[in-house]
mmCIF file of C-alpha atoms in Angstrom:
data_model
loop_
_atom_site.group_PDB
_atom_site.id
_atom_site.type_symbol
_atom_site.label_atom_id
_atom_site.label_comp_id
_atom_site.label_asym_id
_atom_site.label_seq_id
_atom_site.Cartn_x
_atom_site.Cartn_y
_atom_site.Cartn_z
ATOM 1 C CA UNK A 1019 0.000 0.000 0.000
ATOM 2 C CA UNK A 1020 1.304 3.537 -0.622
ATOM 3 C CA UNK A 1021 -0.007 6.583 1.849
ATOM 4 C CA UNK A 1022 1.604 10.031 0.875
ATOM 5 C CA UNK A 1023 2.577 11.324 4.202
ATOM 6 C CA UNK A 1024 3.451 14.657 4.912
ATOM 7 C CA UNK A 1025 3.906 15.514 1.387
ATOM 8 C CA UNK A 1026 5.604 12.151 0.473
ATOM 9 C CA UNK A 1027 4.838 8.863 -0.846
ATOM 10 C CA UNK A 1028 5.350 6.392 1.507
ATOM 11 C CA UNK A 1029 5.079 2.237 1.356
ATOM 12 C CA UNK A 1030 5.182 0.018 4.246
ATOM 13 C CA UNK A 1031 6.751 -3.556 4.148
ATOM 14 C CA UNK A 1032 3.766 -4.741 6.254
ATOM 15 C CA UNK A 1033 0.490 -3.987 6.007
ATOM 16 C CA UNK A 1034 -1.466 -1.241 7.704
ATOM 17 C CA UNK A 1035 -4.738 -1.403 8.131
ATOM 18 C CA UNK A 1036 -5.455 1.831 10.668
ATOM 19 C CA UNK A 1037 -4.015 5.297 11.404
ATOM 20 C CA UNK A 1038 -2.691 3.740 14.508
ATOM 21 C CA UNK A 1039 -0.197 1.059 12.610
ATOM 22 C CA UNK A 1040 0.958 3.643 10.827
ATOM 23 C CA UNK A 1041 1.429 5.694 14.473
ATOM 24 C CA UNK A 1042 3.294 2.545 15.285
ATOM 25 C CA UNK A 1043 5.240 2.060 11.845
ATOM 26 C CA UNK A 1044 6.792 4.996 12.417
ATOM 27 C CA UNK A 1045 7.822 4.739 15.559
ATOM 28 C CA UNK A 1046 5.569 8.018 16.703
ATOM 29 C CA UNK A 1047 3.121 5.700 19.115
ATOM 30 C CA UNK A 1048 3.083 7.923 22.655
ATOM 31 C CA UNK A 1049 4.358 11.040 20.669
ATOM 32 C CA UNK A 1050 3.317 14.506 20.818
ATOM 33 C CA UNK A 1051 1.606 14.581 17.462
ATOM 34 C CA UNK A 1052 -1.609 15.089 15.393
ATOM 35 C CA UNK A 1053 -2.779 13.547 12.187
ATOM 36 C CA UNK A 1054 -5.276 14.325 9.414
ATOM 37 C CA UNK A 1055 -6.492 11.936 7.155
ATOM 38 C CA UNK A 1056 -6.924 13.708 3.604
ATOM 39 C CA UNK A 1057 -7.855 16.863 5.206
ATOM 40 C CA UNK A 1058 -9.903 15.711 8.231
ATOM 41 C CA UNK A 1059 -8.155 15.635 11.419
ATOM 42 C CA UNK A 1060 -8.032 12.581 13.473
ATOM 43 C CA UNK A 1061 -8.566 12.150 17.342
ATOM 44 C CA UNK A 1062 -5.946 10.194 19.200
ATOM 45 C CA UNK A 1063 -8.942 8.307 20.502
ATOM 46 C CA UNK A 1064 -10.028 7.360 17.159
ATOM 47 C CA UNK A 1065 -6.187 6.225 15.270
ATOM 48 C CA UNK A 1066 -7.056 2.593 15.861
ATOM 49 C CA UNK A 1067 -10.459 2.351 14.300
ATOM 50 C CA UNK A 1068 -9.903 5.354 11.544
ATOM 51 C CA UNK A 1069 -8.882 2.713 8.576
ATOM 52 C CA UNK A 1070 -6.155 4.107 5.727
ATOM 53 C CA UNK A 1071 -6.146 3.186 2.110
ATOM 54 C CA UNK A 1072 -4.206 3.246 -0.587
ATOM 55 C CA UNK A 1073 -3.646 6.898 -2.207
ATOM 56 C CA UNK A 1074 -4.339 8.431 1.139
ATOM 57 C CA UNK A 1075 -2.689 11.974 2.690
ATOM 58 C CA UNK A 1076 -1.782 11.449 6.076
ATOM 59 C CA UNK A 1077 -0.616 15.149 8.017
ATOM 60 C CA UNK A 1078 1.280 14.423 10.943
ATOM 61 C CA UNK A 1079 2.232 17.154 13.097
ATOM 62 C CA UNK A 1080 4.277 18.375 16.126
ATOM 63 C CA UNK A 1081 5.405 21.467 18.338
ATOM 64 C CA UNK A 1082 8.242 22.919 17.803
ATOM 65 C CA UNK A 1083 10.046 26.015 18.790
ATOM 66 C CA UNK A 1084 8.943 29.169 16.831
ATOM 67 C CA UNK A 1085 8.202 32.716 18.077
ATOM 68 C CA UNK B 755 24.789 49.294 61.120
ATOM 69 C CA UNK B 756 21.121 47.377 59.680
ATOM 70 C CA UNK B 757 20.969 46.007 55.937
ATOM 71 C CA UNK B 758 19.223 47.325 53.773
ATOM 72 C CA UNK B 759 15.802 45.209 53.251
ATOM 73 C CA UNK B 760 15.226 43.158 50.582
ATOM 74 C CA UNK B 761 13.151 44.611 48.001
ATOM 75 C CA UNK B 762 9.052 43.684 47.576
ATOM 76 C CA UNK B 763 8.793 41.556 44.569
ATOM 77 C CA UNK B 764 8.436 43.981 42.170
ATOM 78 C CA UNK B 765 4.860 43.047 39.794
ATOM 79 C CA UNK B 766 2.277 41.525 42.355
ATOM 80 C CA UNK B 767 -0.766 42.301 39.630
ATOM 81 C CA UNK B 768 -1.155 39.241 37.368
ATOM 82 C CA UNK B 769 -1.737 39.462 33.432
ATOM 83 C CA UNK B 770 -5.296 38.026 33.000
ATOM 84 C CA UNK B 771 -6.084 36.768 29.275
ATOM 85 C CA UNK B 772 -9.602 34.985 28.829
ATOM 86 C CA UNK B 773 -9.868 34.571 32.799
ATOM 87 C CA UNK B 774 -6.631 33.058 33.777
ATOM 88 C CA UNK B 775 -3.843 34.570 35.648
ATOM 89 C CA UNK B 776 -0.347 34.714 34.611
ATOM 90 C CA UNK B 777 2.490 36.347 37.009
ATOM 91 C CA UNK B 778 4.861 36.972 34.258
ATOM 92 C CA UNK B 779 3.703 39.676 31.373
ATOM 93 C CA UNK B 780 6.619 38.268 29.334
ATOM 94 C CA UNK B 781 5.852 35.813 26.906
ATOM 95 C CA UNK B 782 8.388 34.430 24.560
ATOM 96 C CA UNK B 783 9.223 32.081 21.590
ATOM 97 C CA UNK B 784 10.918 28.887 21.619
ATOM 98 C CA UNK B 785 12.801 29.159 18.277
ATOM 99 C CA UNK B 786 16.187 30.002 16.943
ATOM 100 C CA UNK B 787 17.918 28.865 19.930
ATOM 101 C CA UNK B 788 21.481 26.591 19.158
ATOM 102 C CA UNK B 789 19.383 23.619 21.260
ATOM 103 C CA UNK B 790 17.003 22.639 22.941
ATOM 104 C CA UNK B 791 19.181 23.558 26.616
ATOM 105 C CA UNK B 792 20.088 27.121 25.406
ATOM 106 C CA UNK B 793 15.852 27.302 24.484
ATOM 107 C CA UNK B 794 15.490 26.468 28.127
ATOM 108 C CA UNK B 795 18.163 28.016 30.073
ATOM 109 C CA UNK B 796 16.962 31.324 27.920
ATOM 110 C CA UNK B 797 12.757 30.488 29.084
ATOM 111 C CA UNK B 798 13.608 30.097 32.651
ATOM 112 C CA UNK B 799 15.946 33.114 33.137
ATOM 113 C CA UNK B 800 12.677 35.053 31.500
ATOM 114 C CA UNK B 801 10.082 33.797 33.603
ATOM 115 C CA UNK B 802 8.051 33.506 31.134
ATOM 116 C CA UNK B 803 4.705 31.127 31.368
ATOM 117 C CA UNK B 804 3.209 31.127 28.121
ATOM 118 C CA UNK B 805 5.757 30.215 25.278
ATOM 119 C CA UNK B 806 4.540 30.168 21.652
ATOM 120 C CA UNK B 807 5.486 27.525 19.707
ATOM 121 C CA UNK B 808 5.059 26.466 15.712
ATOM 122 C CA UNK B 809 2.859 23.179 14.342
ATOM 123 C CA UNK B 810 5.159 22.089 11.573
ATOM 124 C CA UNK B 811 5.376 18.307 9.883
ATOM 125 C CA UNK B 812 7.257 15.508 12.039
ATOM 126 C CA UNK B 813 10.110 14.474 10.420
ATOM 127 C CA UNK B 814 8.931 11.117 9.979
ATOM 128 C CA UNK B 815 11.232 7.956 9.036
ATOM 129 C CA UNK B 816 14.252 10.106 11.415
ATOM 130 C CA UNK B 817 14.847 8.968 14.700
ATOM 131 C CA UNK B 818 11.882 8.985 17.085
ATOM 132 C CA UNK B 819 14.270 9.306 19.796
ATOM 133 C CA UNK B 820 15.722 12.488 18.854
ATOM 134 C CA UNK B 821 15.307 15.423 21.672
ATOM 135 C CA UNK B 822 12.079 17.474 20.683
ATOM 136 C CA UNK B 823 10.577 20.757 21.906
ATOM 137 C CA UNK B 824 8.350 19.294 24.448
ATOM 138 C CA UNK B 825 11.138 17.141 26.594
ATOM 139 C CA UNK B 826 12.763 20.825 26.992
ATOM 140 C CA UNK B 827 9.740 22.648 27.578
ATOM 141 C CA UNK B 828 6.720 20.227 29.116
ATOM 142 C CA UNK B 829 3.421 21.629 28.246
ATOM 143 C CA UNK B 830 2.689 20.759 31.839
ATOM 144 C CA UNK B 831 4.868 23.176 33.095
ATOM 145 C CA UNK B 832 4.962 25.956 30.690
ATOM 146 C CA UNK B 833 1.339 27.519 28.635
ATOM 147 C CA UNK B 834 1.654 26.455 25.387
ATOM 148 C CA UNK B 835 0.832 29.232 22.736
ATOM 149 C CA UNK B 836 0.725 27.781 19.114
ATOM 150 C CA UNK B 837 1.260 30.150 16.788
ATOM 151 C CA UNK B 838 0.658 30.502 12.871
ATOM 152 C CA UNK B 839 3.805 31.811 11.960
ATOM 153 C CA UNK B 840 4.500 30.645 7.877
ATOM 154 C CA UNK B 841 0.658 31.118 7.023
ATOM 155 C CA UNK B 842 0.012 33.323 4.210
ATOM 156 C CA UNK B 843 -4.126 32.220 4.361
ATOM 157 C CA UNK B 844 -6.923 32.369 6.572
ATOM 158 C CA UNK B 845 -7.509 28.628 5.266
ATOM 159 C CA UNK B 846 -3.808 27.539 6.481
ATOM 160 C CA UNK B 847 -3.664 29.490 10.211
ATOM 161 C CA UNK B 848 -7.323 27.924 10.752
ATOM 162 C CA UNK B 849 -5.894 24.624 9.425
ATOM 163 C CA UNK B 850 -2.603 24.822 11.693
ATOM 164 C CA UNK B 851 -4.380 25.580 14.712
ATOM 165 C CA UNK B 852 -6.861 22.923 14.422
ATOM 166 C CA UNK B 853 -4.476 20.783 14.379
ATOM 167 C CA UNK B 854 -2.722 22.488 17.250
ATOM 168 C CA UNK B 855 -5.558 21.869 19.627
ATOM 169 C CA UNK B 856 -5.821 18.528 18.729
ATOM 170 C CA UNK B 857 -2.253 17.874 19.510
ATOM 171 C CA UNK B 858 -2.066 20.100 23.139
ATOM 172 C CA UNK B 859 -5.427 17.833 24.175
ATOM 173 C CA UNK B 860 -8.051 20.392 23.721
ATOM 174 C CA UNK B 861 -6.451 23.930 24.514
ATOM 175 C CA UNK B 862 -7.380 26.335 22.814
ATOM 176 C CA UNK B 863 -5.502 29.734 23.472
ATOM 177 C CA UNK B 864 -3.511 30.172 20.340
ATOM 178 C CA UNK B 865 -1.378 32.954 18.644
ATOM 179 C CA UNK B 866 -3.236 34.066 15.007
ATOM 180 C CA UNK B 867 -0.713 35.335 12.785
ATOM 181 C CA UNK B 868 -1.466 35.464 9.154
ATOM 182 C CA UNK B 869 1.396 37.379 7.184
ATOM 183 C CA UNK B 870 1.182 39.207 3.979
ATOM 184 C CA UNK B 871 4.666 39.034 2.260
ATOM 185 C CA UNK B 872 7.330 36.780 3.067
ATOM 186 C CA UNK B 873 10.029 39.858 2.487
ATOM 187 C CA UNK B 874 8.791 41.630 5.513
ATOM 188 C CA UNK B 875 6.814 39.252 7.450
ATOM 189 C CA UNK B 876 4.545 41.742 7.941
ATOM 190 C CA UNK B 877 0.514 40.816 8.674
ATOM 191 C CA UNK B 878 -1.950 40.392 5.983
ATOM 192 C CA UNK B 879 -5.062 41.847 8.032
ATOM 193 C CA UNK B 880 -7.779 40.732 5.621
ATOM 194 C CA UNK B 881 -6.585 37.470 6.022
ATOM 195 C CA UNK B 882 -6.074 37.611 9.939
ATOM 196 C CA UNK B 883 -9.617 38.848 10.097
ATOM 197 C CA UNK B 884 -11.272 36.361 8.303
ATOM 198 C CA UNK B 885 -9.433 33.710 10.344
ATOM 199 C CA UNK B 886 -10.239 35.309 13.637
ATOM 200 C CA UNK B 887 -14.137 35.302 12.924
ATOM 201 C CA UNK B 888 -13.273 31.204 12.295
ATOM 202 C CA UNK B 889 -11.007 30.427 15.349
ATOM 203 C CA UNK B 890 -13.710 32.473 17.522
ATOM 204 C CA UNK B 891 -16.840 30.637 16.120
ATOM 205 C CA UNK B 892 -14.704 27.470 16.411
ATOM 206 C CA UNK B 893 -14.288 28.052 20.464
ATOM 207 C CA UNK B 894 -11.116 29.519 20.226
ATOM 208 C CA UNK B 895 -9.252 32.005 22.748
ATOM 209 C CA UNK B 896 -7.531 34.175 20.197
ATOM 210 C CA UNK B 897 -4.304 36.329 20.406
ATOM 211 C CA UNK B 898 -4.183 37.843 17.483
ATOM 212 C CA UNK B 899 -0.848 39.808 16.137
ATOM 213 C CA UNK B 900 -1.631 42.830 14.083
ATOM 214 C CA UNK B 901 -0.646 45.634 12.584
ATOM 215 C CA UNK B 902 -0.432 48.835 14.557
ATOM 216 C CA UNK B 903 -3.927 50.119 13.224
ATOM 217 C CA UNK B 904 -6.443 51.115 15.900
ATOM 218 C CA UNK B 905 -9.225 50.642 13.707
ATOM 219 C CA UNK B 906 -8.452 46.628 12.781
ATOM 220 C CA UNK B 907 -7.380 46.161 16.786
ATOM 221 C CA UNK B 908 -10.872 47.365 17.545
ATOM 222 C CA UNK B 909 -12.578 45.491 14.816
ATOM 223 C CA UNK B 910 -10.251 42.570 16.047
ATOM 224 C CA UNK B 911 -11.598 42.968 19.563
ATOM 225 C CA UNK B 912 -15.191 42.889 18.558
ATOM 226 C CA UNK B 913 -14.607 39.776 16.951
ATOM 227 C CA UNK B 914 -13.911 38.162 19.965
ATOM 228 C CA UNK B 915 -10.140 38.310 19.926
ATOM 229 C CA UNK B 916 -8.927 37.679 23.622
ATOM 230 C CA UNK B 917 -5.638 39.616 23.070
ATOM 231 C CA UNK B 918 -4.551 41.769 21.004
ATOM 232 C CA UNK B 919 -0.812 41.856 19.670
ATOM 233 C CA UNK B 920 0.312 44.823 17.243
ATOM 234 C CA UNK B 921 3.700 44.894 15.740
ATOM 235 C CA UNK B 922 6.207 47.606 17.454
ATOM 236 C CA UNK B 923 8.468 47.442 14.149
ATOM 237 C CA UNK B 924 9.005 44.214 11.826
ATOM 238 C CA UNK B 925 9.121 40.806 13.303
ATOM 239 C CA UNK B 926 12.894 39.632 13.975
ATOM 240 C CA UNK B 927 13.815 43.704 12.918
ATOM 241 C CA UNK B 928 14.682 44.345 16.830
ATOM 242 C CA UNK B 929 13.623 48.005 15.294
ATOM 243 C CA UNK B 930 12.100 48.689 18.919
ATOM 244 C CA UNK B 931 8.810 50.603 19.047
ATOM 245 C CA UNK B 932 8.458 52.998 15.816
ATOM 246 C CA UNK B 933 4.972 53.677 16.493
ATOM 247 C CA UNK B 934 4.272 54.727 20.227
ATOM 248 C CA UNK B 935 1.605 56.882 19.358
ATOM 249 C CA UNK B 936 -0.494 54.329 17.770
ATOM 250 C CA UNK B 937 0.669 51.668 20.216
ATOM 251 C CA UNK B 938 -0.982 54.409 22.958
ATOM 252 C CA UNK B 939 -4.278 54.605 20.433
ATOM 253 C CA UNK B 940 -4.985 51.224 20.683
ATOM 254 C CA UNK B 941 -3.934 50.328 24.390
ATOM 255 C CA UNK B 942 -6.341 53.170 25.062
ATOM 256 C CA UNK B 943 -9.389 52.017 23.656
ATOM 257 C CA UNK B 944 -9.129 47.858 24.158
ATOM 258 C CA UNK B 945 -10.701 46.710 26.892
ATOM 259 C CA UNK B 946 -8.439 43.561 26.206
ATOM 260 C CA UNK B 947 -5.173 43.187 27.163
ATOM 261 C CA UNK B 948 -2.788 44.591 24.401
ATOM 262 C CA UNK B 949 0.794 43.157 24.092
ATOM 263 C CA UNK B 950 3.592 44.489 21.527
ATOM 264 C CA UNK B 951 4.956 41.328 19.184
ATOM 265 C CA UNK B 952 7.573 41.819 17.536
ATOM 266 C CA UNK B 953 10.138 44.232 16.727
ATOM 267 C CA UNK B 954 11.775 44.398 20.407
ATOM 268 C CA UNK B 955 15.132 44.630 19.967
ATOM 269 C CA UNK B 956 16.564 45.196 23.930
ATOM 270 C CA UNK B 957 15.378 45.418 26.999
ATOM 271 C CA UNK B 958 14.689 49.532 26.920
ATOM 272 C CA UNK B 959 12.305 48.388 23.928
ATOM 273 C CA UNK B 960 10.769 46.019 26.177
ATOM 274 C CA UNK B 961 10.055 48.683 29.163
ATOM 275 C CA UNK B 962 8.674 51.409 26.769
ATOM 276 C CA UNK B 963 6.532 49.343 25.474
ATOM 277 C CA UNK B 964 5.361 48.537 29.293
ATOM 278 C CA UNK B 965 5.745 52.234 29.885
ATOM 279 C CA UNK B 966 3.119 52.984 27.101
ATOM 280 C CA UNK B 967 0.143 50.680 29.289
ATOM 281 C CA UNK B 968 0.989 47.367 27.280
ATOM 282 C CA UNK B 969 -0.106 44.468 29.152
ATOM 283 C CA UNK B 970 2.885 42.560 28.218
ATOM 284 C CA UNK B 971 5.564 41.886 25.320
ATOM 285 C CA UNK B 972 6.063 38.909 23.100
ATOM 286 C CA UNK B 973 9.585 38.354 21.677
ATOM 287 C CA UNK B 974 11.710 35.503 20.157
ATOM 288 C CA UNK B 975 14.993 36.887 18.096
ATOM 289 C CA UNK B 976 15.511 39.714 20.907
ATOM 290 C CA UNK B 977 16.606 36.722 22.627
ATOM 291 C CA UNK B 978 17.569 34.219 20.503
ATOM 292 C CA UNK B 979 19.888 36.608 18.393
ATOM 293 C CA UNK B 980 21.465 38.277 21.842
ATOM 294 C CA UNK B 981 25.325 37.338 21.833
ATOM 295 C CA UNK B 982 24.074 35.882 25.208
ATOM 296 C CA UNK B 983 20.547 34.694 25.121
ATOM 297 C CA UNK B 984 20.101 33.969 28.965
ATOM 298 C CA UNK B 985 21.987 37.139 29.978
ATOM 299 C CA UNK B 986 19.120 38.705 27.416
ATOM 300 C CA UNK B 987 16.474 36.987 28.091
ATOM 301 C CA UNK B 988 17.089 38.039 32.225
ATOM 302 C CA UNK B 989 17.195 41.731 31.203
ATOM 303 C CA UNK B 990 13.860 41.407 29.309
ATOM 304 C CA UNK B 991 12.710 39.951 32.415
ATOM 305 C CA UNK B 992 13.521 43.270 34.344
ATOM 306 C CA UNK B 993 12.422 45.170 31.688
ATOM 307 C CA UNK B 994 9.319 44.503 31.340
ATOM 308 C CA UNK B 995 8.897 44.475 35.337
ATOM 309 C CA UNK B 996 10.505 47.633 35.543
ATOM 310 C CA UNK B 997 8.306 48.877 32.593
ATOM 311 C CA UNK B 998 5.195 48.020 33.942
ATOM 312 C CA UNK B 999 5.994 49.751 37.821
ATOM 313 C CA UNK B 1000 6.835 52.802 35.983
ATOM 314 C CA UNK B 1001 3.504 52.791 34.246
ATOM 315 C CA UNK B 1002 1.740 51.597 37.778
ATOM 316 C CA UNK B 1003 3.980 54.729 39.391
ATOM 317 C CA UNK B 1004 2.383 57.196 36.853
ATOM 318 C CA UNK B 1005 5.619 59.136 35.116
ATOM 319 C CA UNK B 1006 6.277 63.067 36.097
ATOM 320 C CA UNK B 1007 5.064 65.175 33.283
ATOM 321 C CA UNK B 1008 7.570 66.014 30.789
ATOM 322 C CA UNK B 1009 8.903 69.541 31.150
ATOM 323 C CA UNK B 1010 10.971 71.716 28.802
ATOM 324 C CA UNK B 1011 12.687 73.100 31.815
ATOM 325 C CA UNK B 1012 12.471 72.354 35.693
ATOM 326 C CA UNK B 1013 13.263 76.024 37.380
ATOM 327 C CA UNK B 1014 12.401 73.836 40.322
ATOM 328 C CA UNK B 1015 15.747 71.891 42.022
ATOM 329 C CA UNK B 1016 15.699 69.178 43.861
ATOM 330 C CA UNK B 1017 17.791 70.274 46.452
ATOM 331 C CA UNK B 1018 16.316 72.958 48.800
ATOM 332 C CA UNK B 1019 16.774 76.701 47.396
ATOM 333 C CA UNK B 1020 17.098 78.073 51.001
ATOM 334 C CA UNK B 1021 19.701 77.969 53.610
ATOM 335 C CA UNK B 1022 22.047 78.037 51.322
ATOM 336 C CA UNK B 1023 25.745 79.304 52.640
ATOM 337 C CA UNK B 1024 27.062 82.469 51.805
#
């Protein structure tokens, strides 16, 4: 499967099913961070049963320092 | 022969901003800094509370274990204040904070900051204003940075915004305050708290801003660009105390000449 994430095509070796393997594939599970799925932002609460599929735009974002 | 006693502490009236209390009327950025321990050492020595930070992409695929913002500075300890900074749309700053509440668990004081022209940096106010009307509706608590117009703070106010933030000179300029008289205009009629962002450049830009009745000072590259950050970052600290007594003390009036000494004019010798 192929997700573009943050501006970048991306394939994973194993599947993912769920925002929250892909949390997990990239090693971002207990991270600061928030995702939107093809515009529509995603609550933590809701990564494991908010399914991804192919051609998808994942956002995922962070703090960091800025004035 | 008695010491001297130690001084009062010098600002006992808190900076309220949508109900909440904050002792320190400094606020500052978190970026530019060498690292993440310079960012730190430079935030504590300010005493500021509420620290703007930017949303920006996680650098995904890199190592997860790398030091981030938040192991420095722990939302639990400091007020996060997301800010816009990089959107040119209403679309993108109401996008980017979205996102920013989601990620802070539901807060929702924010910094609005839509600019106009990447040369300058300065604000695109058509923009800002349409994306304060959203972030209000939305639930919102919005400090908004401006232009130095009196007529789009007050129109910003009505909107709801819970701050207002005009520029003293260009962001990361350290120009200091080019504008006092319109700083003055707008501190004058806001019944919200009005704090200068941007354009401080040292710590006597801090207090005349304080001196003028702002309700505090936002700055990032004042610090950050100091040959010694902390050493800065401790003088804004003062300033903006110092700044804000003098406006509590009420100035003497400004006089082309005194014809009144100090000292006693009788008993003079001779």
């Amino acid at each position: 499967m192929e997700l573009t994430i943050n501006g970048k095509a991306r394939t994973f070796d194993r599947p993912v099913a769920t925002v929250a393997d892909v949390v997990r594939a990239l090693a971002l599970e207990g991270k600061r961070i928030a995702v939107e799925r093809n515009g529509e932002i995603v609550p933590r609460s809701r990564y494991a049963d908010t399914a991804v599929g192919d051609a998808d735009h994942l956002e995922i974002v962070g703090a960091v320092g800025g004035g | 022969m008695n010491a001297p006693q130690a001084p009062s502490p010098a600002v006992t009236d808190p900076l309220i901003i949508a109900g909440r209390a904050y002792r320190s009327r400094l606020l500052v950025g978190t970026g530019k800094y060498k690292d993440f321990a310079e960012t730190r050492a430079a935030v504590v020595a300010s005493g500021a509370e509420i620290v703007t930070v930017a949303i920006r992409r996680t650098n995904v695929g890199q190592d997860a274990n790398a030091p981030s913002l938040v192991d420095a500075l722990s939302p639990s300890e400091f007020a996060y204040l997301p800010n816009t900074a990089g959107c040119y749309t209403a679309d993108d700053a109401v996008r980017t904070l979205r996102l920013a509440r989601e990620l802070l668990d539901g807060h929702t004081l924010v910094k609005l900051e839509v600019l106009g022209d990447p040369h300058t940096l300065f604000p695109n106010v058509r923009e800002t204003l349409t994306a304060a009307e959203t972030l209000v509706k939305e639930g919102f608590q919005v400090m908004v940075y401006t232009s130095d117009d009196p007529i789009v703070a007050r129109e910003l106010e009505a909107i709801g915004c819970v701050a207002i933030m005009p520029l003293a000179s260009l962001i990361g300029s350290g120009m200091g305050i080019l504008n006092p008289w319109n700083l003055k205009l707008i501190i004058e009629a806001a019944k919200v708290p009005v704090l200068v962002d941007a354009g401080v450049g040292t710590a006597s830009d801090a207090a005349i801003a304080m001196e003028l009745g702002c309700s505090g000072v936002l700055m990032n590259t004042a610090l950050a660009a100091a040959r010694d950050p902390v050493r800065m970052a401790r003088a804004m600290r003062l300033a903006v105390e110092a700044g804000r007594e003098a406006f509590l003390a009420g100035r003497m009036p400004r006089k082309f000449y005194a014809a009144s000494p100090s000292s006693p004019t009788t008993g003079l010798i001779g």
